[in-house]
Tab-separated table of C-alpha atoms and ligand atoms in Angstrom:
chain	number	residue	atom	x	y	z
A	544	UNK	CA	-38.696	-6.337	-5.860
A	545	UNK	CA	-40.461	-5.061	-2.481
A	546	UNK	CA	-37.596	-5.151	-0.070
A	547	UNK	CA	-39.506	-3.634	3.084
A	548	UNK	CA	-39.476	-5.798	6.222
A	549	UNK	CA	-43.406	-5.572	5.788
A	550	UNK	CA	-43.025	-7.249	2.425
A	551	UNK	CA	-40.536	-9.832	3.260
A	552	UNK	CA	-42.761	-10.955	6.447
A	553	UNK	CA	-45.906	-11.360	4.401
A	554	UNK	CA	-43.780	-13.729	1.672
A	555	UNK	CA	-42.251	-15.854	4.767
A	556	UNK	CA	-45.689	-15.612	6.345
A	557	UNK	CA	-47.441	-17.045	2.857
A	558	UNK	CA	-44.079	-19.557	2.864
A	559	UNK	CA	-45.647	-21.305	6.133
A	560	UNK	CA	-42.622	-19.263	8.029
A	561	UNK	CA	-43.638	-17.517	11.228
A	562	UNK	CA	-42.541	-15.689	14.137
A	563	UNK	CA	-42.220	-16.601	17.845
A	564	UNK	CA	-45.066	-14.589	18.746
A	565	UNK	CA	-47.309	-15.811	16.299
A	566	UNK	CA	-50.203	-18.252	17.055
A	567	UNK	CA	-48.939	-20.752	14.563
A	568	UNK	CA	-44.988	-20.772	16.337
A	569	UNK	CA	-46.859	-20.844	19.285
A	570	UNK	CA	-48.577	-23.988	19.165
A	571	UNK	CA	-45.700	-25.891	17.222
A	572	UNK	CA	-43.931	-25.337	20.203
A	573	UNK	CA	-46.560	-26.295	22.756
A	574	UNK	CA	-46.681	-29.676	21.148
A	575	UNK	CA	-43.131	-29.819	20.841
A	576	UNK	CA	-42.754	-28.889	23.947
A	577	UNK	CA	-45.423	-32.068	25.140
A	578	UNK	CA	-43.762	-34.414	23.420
A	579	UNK	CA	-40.526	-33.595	25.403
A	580	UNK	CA	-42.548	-33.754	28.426
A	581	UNK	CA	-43.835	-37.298	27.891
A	582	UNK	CA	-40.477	-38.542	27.294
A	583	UNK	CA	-39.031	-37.136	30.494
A	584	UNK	CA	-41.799	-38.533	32.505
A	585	UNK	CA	-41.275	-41.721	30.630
A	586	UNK	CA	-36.990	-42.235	31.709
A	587	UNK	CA	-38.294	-40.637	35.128
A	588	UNK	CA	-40.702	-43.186	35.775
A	589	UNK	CA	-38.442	-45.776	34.531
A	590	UNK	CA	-34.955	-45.000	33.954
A	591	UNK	CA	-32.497	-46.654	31.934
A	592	UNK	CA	-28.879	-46.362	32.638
A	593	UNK	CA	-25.851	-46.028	30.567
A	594	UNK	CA	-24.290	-49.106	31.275
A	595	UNK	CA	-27.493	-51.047	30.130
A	596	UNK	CA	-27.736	-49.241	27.101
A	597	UNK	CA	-24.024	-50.380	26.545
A	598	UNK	CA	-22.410	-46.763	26.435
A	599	UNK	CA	-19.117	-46.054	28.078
A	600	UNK	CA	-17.369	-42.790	28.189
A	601	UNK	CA	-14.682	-44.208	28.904
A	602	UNK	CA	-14.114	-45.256	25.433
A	603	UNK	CA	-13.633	-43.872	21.896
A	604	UNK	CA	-12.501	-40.814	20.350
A	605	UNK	CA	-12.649	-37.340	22.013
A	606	UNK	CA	-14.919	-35.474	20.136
A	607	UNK	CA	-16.465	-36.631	16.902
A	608	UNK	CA	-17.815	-35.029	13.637
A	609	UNK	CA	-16.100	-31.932	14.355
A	610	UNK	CA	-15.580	-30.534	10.757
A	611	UNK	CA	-19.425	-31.444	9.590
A	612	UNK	CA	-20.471	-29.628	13.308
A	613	UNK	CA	-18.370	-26.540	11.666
A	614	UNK	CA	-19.800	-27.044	8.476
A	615	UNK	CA	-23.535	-27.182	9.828
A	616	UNK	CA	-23.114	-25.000	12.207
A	617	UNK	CA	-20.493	-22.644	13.400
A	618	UNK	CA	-19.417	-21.684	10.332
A	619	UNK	CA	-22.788	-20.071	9.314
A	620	UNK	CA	-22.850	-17.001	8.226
A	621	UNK	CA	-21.669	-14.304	10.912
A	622	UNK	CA	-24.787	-11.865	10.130
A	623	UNK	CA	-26.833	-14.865	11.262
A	624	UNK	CA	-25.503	-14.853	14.780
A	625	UNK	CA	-25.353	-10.935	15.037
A	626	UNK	CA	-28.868	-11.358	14.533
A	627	UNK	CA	-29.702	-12.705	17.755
A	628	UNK	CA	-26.240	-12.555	20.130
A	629	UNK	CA	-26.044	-9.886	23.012
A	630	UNK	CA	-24.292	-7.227	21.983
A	631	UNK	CA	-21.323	-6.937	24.691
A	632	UNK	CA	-20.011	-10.620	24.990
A	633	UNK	CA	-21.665	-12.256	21.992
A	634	UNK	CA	-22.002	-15.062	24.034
A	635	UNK	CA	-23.737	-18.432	22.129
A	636	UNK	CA	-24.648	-20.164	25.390
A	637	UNK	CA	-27.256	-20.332	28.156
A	638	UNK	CA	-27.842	-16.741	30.254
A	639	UNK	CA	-27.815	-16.774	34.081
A	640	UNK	CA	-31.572	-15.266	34.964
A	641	UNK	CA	-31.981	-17.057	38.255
A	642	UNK	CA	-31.911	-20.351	40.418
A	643	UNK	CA	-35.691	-21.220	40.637
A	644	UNK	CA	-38.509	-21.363	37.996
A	645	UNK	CA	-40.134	-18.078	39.587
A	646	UNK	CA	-36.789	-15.886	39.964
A	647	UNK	CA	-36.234	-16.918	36.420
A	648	UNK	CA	-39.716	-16.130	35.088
A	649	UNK	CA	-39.974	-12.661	37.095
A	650	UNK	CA	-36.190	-11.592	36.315
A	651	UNK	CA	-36.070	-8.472	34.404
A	652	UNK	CA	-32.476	-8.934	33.562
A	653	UNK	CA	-31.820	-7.846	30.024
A	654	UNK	CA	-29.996	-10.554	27.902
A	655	UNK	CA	-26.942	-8.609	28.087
A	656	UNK	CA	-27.120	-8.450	32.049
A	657	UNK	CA	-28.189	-12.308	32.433
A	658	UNK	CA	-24.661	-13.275	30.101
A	659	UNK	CA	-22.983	-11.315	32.386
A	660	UNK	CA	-24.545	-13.086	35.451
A	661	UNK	CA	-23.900	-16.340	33.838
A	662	UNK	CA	-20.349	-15.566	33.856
A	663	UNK	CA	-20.033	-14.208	37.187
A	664	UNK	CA	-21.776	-17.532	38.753
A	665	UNK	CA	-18.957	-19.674	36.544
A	666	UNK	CA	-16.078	-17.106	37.690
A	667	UNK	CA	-17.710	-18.033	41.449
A	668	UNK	CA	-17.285	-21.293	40.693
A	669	UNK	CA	-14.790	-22.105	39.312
A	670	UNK	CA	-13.088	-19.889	42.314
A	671	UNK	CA	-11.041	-17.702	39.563
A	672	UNK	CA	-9.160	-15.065	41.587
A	673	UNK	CA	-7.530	-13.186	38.781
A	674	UNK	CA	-3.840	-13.890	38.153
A	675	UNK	CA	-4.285	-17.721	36.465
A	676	UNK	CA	-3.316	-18.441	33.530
A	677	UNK	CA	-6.479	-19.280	31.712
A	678	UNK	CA	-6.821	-21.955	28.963
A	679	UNK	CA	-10.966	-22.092	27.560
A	680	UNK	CA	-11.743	-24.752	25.224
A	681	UNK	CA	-14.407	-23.945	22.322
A	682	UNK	CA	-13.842	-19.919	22.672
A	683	UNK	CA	-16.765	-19.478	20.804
A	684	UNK	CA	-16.738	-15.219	19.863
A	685	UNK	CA	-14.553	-14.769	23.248
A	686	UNK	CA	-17.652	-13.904	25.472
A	687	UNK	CA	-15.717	-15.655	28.681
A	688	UNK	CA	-12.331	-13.748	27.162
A	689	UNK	CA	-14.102	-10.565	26.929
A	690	UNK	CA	-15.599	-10.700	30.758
A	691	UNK	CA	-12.259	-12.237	32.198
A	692	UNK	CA	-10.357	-9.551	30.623
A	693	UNK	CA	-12.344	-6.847	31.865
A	694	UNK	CA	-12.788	-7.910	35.067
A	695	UNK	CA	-9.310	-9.084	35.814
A	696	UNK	CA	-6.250	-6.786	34.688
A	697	UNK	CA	-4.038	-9.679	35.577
A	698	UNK	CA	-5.763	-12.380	34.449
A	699	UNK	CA	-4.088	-14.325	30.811
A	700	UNK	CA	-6.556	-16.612	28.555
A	701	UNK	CA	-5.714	-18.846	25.828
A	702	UNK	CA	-8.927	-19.393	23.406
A	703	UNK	CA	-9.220	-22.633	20.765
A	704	UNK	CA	-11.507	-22.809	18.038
A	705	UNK	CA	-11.743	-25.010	15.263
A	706	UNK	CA	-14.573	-21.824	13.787
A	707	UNK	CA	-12.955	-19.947	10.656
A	708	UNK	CA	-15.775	-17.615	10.987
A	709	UNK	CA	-15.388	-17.163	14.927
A	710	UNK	CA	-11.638	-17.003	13.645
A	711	UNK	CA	-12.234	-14.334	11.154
A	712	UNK	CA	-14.056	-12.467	13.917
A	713	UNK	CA	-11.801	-12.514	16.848
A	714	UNK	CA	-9.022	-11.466	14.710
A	715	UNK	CA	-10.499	-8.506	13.665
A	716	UNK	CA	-11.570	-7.432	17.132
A	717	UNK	CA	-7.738	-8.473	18.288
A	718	UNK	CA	-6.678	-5.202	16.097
A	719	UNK	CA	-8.442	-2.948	18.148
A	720	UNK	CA	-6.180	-1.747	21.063
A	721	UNK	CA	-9.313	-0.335	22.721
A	722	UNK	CA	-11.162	-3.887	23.111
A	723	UNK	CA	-10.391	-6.140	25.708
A	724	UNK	CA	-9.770	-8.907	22.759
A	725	UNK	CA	-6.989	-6.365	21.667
A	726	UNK	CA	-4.852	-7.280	24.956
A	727	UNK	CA	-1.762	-8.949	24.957
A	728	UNK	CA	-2.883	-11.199	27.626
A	729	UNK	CA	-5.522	-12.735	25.266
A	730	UNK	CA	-3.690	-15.319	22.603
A	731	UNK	CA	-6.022	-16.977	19.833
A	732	UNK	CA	-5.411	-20.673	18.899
A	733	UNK	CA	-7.308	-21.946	15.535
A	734	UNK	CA	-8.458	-25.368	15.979
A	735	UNK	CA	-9.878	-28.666	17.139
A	736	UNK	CA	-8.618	-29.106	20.949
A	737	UNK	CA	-9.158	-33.043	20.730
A	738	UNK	CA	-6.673	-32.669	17.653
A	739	UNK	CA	-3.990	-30.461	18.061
A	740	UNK	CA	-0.342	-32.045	19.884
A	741	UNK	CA	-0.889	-31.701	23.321
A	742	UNK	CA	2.588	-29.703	23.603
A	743	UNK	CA	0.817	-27.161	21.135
A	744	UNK	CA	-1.492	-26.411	23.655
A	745	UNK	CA	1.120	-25.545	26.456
A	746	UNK	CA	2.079	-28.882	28.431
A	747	UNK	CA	1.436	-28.285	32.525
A	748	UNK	CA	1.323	-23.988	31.775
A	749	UNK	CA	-2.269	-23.561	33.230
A	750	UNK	CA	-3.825	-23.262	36.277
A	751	UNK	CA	-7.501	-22.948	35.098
A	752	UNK	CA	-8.856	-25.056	32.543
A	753	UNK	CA	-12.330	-24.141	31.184
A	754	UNK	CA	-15.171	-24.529	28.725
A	755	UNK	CA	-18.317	-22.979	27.973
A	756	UNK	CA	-20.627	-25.015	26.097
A	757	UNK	CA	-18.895	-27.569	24.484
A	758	UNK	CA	-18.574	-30.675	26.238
A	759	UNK	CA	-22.034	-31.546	24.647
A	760	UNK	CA	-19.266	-32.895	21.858
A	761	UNK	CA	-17.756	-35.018	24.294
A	762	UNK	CA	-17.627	-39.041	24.181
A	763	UNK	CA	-14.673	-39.633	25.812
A	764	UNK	CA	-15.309	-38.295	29.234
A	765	UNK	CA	-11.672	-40.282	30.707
A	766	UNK	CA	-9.747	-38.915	27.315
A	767	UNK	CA	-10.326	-35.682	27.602
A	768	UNK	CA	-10.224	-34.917	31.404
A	769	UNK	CA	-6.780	-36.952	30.711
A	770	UNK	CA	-5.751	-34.518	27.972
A	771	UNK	CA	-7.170	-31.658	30.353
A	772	UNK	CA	-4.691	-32.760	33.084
A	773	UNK	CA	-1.718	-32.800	31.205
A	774	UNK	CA	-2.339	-29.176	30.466
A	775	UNK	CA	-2.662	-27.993	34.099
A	776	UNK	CA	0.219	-27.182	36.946
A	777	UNK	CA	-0.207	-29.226	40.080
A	778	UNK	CA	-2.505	-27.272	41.919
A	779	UNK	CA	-4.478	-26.562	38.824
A	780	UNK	CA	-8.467	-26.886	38.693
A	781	UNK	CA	-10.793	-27.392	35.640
A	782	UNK	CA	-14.341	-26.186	35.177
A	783	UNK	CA	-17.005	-27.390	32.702
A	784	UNK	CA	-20.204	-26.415	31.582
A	785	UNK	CA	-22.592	-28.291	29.503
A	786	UNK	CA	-26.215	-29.094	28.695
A	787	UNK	CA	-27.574	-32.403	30.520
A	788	UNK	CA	-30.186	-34.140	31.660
A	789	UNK	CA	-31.465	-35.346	34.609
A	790	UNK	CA	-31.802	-38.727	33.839
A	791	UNK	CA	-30.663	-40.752	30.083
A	792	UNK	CA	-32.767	-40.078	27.421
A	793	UNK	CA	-31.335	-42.967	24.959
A	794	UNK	CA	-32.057	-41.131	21.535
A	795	UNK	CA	-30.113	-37.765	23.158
A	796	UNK	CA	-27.397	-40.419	23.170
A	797	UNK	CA	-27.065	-40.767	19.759
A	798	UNK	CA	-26.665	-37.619	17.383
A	799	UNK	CA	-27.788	-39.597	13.983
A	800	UNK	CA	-31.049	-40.290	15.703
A	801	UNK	CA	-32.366	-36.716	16.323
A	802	UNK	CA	-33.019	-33.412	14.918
A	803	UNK	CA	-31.037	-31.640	17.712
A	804	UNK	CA	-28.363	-33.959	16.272
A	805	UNK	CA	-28.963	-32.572	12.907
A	806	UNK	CA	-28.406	-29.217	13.940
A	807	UNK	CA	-25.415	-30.116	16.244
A	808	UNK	CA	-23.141	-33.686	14.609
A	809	UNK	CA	-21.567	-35.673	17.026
A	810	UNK	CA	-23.376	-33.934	19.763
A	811	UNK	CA	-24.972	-35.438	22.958
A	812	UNK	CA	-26.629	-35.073	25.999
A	813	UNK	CA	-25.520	-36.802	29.238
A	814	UNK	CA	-27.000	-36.927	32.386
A	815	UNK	CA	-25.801	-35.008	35.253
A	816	UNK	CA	-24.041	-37.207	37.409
A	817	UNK	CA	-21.723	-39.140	34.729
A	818	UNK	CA	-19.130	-36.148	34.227
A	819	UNK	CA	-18.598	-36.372	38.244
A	820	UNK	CA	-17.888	-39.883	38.131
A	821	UNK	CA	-14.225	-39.074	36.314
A	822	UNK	CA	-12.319	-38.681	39.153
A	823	UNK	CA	-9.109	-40.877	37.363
A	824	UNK	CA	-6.818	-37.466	37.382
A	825	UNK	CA	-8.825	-35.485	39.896
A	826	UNK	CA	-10.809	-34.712	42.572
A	827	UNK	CA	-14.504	-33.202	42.312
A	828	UNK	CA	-14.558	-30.125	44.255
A	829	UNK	CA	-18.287	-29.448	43.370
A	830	UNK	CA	-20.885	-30.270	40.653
A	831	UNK	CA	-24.362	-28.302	39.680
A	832	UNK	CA	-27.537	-28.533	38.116
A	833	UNK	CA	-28.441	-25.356	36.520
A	834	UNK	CA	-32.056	-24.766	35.965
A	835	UNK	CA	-33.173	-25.371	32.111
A	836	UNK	CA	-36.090	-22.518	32.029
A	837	UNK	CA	-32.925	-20.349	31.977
A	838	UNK	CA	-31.976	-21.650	28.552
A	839	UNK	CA	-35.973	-21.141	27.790
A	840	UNK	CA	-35.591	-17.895	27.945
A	841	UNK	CA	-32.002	-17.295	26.055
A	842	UNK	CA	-33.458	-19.097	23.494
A	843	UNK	CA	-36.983	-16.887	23.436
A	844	UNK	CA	-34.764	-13.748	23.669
A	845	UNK	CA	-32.331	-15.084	20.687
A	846	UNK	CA	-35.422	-16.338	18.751
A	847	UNK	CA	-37.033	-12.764	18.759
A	848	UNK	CA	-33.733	-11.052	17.894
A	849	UNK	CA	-33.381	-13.403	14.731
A	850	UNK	CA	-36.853	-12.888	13.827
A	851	UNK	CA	-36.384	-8.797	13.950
A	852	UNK	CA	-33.503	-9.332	11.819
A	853	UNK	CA	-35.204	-11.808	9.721
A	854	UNK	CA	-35.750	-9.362	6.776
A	855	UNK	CA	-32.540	-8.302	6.677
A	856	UNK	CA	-31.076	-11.488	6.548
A	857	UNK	CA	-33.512	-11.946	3.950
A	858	UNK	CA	-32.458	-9.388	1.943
A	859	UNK	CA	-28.666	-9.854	2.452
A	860	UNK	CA	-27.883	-13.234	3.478
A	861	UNK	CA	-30.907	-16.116	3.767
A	862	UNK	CA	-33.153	-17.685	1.386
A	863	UNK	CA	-36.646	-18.337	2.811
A	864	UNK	CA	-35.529	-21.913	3.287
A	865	UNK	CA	-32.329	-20.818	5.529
A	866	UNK	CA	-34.693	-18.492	7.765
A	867	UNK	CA	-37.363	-21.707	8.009
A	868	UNK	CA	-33.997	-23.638	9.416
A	869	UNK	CA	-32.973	-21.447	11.919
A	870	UNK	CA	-36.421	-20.632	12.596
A	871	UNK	CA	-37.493	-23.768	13.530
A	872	UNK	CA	-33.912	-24.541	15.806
A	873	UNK	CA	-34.837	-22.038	18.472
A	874	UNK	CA	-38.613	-23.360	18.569
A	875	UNK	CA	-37.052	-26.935	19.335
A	876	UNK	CA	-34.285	-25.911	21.223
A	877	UNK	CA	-37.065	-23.785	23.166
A	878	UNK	CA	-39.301	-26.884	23.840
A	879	UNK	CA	-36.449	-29.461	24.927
A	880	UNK	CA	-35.570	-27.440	27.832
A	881	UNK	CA	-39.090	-26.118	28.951
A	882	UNK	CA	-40.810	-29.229	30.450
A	883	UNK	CA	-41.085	-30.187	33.935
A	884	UNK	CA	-40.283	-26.336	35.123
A	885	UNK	CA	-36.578	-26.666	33.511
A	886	UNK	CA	-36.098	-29.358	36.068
A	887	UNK	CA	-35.284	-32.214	33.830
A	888	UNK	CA	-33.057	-30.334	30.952
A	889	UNK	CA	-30.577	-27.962	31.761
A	890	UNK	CA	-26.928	-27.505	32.167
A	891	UNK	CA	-24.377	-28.848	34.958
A	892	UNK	CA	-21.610	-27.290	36.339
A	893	UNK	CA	-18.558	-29.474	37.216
A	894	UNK	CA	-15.569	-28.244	39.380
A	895	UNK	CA	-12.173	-30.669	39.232
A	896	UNK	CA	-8.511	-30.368	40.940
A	897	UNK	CA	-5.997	-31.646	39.879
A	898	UNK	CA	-4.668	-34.472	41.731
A	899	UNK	CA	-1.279	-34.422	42.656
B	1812	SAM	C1	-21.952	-23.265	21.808
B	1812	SAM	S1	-20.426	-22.554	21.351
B	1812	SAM	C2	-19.905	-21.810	22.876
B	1812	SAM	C3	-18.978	-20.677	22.647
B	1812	SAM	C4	-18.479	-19.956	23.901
B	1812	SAM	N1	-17.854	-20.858	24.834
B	1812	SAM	C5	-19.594	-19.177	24.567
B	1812	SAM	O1	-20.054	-19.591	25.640
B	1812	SAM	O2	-19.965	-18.133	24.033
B	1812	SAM	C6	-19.357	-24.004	21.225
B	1812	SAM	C7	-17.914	-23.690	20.871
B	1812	SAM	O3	-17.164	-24.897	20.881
B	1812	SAM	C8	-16.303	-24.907	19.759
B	1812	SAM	N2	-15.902	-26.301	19.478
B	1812	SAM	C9	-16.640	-27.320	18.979
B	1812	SAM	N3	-15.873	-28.422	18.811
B	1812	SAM	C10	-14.633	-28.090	19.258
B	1812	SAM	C11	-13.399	-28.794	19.344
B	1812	SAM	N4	-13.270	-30.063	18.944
B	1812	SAM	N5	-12.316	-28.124	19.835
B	1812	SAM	C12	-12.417	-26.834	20.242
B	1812	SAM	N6	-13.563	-26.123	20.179
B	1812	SAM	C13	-14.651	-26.740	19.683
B	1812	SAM	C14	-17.134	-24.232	18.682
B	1812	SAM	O4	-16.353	-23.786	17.596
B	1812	SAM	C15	-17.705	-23.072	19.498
B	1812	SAM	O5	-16.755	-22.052	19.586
């Protein structure tokens, strides 16, 4: 069998499989990318709320679907997401390219350098000063571990994953005295944070509470900012990012109705303002809308990356049907957050203190 890259492009090209730059990719995502546009408009011109749709996040479980979102998703192979991840912080969420549709479209940040803006903006934020004690839901492959580490000698971080593969990763990174990951001050939990006893977790240890990318899993928005508090000292402060919208899109509300869904269970996407509403066990300090086009172009960056390593994973990993999968997720993750300028679809930044 022909294993050149040549070869195994031509037999995913004559499979219907193509790359991002191809004219083909190109126009899939264009009408994608219109259909997404006409439904913003729509909830724009005419939006629904929450309440009249008859969803409350005030009620229900945590999290939901957590093992089949493992299953589906994080636990994927690893050489899938070396494919595309930076290399220095391995990061699997949105880079930080700029505040405004041009400064994001002229920046000539690298990906690398745009993850590491992205977590400079959330260290801002989230006014770390480097001696907390650090507790980051949804650690992902300890991007946030690796900067906060680096940055600040005497910073400690706690990171929970429910991930074996993420697991199996940090682990063997954790044996190398010479990475920040290999730090004492860095401590690994394995699990789901909704799950675990809340005395497991380190009851009233933390000053900082933090995620990265994982609230989209969130239904109870009351349960888990009351689960947050009991982790935090009195004067302790919480920071969240997550992917929202400007206003409800009613099918984004319901994982089982949407491809995105299919890709992430149990996921959702709120609008902006209902995370700030929580205020039961704190007070908002601050709350942001972070330009979608900057998730555009994470995406475009990861989707070329995977498509450079596409004939290796061929060759190693993937069928043709597993590269048509993850093929097609960054062209629709692309095209939900490129209409209206990355005005409508992007991620929020909420800042909480503790309440005391
Ligand atoms: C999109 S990744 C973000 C990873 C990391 N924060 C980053 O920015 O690179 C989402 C992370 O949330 C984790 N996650 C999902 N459900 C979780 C749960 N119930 N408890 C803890 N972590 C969870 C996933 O395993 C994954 O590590």
């Amino acid at each position: 069998m022909d294993t050149s890259p040549e070869s195994i492009r031509h037999k995913l090209a004559q499979a219907g499989i193509h790359g991002p730059s191809s004219n083909n990719l190109r126009l899939y995502e264009d009408r994608l990318t219109r259909f997404f546009a006409r439904e913003y408009q729509r909830y724009t011109d005419s939006p629904v709320s929450l309440n009249e749709l008859g969803i409350s996040t005030d009620e229900g479980p945590i999290m939901e679907e957590t093992e089949l979102l493992m299953d589906r998703h994080y636990d994927e192979d690893l050489d899938f997401f070396n494919s595309f991840l930076d290399a220095r912080y391995h990061a699997y969420s949105m880079a930080y390219y700029g505040d405004t549709p041009t400064s994001i479209r002229q920046s000539e940040a690298t990906l690398e350098e745009a993850q590491h803006a992205k977590f400079d903006l959330i260290a801002e934020r989230a006014q770390i000063e480097g001696h907390e004690r650090v507790f980051n839901i949804g650690c992902g492959f300890g991007s946030l571990e690796t900067y906060l580490l680096e940055r600040f000698p005497n910073l400690q971080i706690v990171g929970i994953t429910p991930s074996k593969v993420q697991v199996a990763y940090l682990r063997q990174r954790m044996k190398d005295p010479n990475d920040p990951l290999g730090s004492a001050r860095f401590t690994l939990m394995e699990g789901a944070f909704d799950q675990l006893p809340l005395n497991s977790l380190g009851t009233k240890r933390y000053n900082l509470v933090i995620s990265v990318a994982v609230l989209e899993q969130v239904r109870n928005m009351s349960a888990i900012l009351r689960r947050i508090s009991g982790l935090l000292t009195p004067q302790g402060q919480t920071f969240h990012h997550f992917i929202t919208s400007r206003y409800v899109i009613p099918q984004f509300l319901d994982p089982t109705r949407t491809r995105i869904g299919w890709y992430f269970p149990g996921g959702r996407v709120w609008p902006h303002d209902e995370f700030s509403r929580h205020s039961e066990h704190f007070d908002l300090a601050g709350y942001w809308f972070v330009n979608g086009l900057n998730y555009w172009r994470t995406l475009d960056e990861w989707h070329r990356r995977f498509w450079e390593e596409a004939p290796f994973l061929y060759a190693n990993t993937f069928d043709a049907g597993d590269i048509a999968h993850w093929n097609n997720y960054f062209s629709l993750c692309k095209a939900v957050f490129a209409p209206m300028d990355g005005n409508f679809y992007g991620n929020s930044h909420y800042l909480f203190r503790a309440r005391h």
